[in-house]
PDB file of C-alpha atoms in Angstrom:
ATOM      1  CA  ALA A   1      46.191 -31.252-118.766  1.00  0.00           C
ATOM      2  CA  GLY A   2      43.334 -32.263-121.022  1.00  0.00           C
ATOM      3  CA  SER A   3      43.576 -33.994-124.298  1.00  0.00           C
ATOM      4  CA  SER A   4      41.722 -33.786-127.544  1.00  0.00           C
ATOM      5  CA  SER A   5      41.557 -35.852-130.648  1.00  0.00           C
ATOM      6  CA  THR A   6      40.028 -35.528-134.065  1.00  0.00           C
ATOM      7  CA  THR A   7      39.447 -38.663-136.038  1.00  0.00           C
ATOM      8  CA  GLU A   8      38.115 -38.978-139.536  1.00  0.00           C
ATOM      9  CA  SER A   9      36.973 -42.351-140.730  1.00  0.00           C
ATOM     10  CA  TRP A  10      35.919 -43.436-144.170  1.00  0.00           C
ATOM     11  CA  THR A  11      34.122 -46.619-145.010  1.00  0.00           C
ATOM     12  CA  ALA A  12      32.152 -47.926-147.927  1.00  0.00           C
ATOM     13  CA  ALA A  13      28.708 -48.972-146.781  1.00  0.00           C
ATOM     14  CA  GLU A  14      25.228 -49.301-148.105  1.00  0.00           C
ATOM     15  CA  ALA A  15      22.267 -48.132-146.046  1.00  0.00           C
ATOM     16  CA  GLY A  16      19.910 -50.664-147.550  1.00  0.00           C
ATOM     17  CA  ASP A  17      16.427 -49.945-148.809  1.00  0.00           C
ATOM     18  CA  ALA A  18      15.711 -47.369-146.104  1.00  0.00           C
ATOM     19  CA  GLY A  19      18.480 -45.028-147.252  1.00  0.00           C
ATOM     20  CA  TRP A  20      20.864 -42.979-145.145  1.00  0.00           C
ATOM     21  CA  ASP A  21      18.303 -40.312-144.266  1.00  0.00           C
ATOM     22  CA  ALA A  22      15.801 -42.718-142.686  1.00  0.00           C
ATOM     23  CA  PRO A  23      15.473 -42.190-138.926  1.00  0.00           C
ATOM     24  CA  GLY A  24      18.154 -44.001-136.945  1.00  0.00           C
ATOM     25  CA  VAL A  25      20.094 -45.425-139.900  1.00  0.00           C
ATOM     26  CA  ARG A  26      23.217 -43.309-139.448  1.00  0.00           C
ATOM     27  CA  GLN A  27      23.339 -43.860-135.685  1.00  0.00           C
ATOM     28  CA  ALA A  28      22.759 -47.609-136.064  1.00  0.00           C
ATOM     29  CA  PHE A  29      25.669 -47.809-138.494  1.00  0.00           C
ATOM     30  CA  ALA A  30      27.903 -45.793-136.160  1.00  0.00           C
ATOM     31  CA  ASP A  31      26.911 -48.008-133.227  1.00  0.00           C
ATOM     32  CA  SER A  32      27.894 -51.128-135.192  1.00  0.00           C
ATOM     33  CA  VAL A  33      31.295 -49.595-135.960  1.00  0.00           C
ATOM     34  CA  TYR A  34      31.747 -48.581-132.308  1.00  0.00           C
ATOM     35  CA  ARG A  35      31.000 -52.167-131.176  1.00  0.00           C
ATOM     36  CA  VAL A  36      33.767 -53.557-133.394  1.00  0.00           C
ATOM     37  CA  ILE A  37      36.270 -50.955-132.205  1.00  0.00           C
ATOM     38  CA  GLU A  38      35.224 -51.543-128.590  1.00  0.00           C
ATOM     39  CA  GLU A  39      36.147 -55.229-128.952  1.00  0.00           C
ATOM     40  CA  HIS A  40      39.733 -54.222-129.716  1.00  0.00           C
ATOM     41  CA  ALA A  41      39.945 -51.033-127.654  1.00  0.00           C
ATOM     42  CA  PRO A  42      37.848 -51.328-124.489  1.00  0.00           C
ATOM     43  CA  GLY A  43      36.589 -47.950-123.317  1.00  0.00           C
ATOM     44  CA  PHE A  44      36.499 -46.454-126.802  1.00  0.00           C
ATOM     45  CA  THR A  45      32.743 -45.854-126.833  1.00  0.00           C
ATOM     46  CA  ALA A  46      32.806 -44.206-123.399  1.00  0.00           C
ATOM     47  CA  SER A  47      35.480 -41.802-124.647  1.00  0.00           C
ATOM     48  CA  ILE A  48      33.294 -40.408-127.451  1.00  0.00           C
ATOM     49  CA  VAL A  49      32.129 -36.887-126.598  1.00  0.00           C
ATOM     50  CA  GLY A  50      30.464 -36.101-129.909  1.00  0.00           C
ATOM     51  CA  ALA A  51      30.014 -37.439-133.394  1.00  0.00           C
ATOM     52  CA  ASP A  52      28.899 -36.105-136.738  1.00  0.00           C
ATOM     53  CA  ILE A  53      27.805 -39.107-138.758  1.00  0.00           C
ATOM     54  CA  LEU A  54      28.029 -38.291-142.449  1.00  0.00           C
ATOM     55  CA  ALA A  55      26.471 -40.319-145.231  1.00  0.00           C
ATOM     56  CA  PRO A  56      27.966 -40.750-148.697  1.00  0.00           C
ATOM     57  CA  SER A  57      25.581 -38.076-150.002  1.00  0.00           C
ATOM     58  CA  ASP A  58      27.029 -35.602-147.482  1.00  0.00           C
ATOM     59  CA  MET A  59      30.491 -36.242-148.866  1.00  0.00           C
ATOM     60  CA  MET A  60      29.305 -35.755-152.427  1.00  0.00           C
ATOM     61  CA  ASP A  61      27.608 -32.498-151.438  1.00  0.00           C
ATOM     62  CA  GLY A  62      30.902 -31.135-150.056  1.00  0.00           C
ATOM     63  CA  ARG A  63      29.920 -31.238-146.387  1.00  0.00           C
ATOM     64  CA  VAL A  64      33.026 -33.179-145.402  1.00  0.00           C
ATOM     65  CA  GLY A  65      35.772 -31.304-143.611  1.00  0.00           C
ATOM     66  CA  ALA A  66      33.613 -28.357-142.621  1.00  0.00           C
ATOM     67  CA  LEU A  67      33.916 -27.612-138.925  1.00  0.00           C
TER      68      LEU A  67
END
């Protein structure tokens, strides 16, 4: 019996001068979040099978919640 999970997370963050669309910025932010979660829930990062990393502009454009 397999399992599945959908998690939505919201956080206020600034991307700095590079902006959210600069190469690697979104993934670097996600990786920093994963490291913090991993400290409290070992194995979390290994359990991730896919991620869609949305920037604030994506949310403002209505791309949130679309599957």
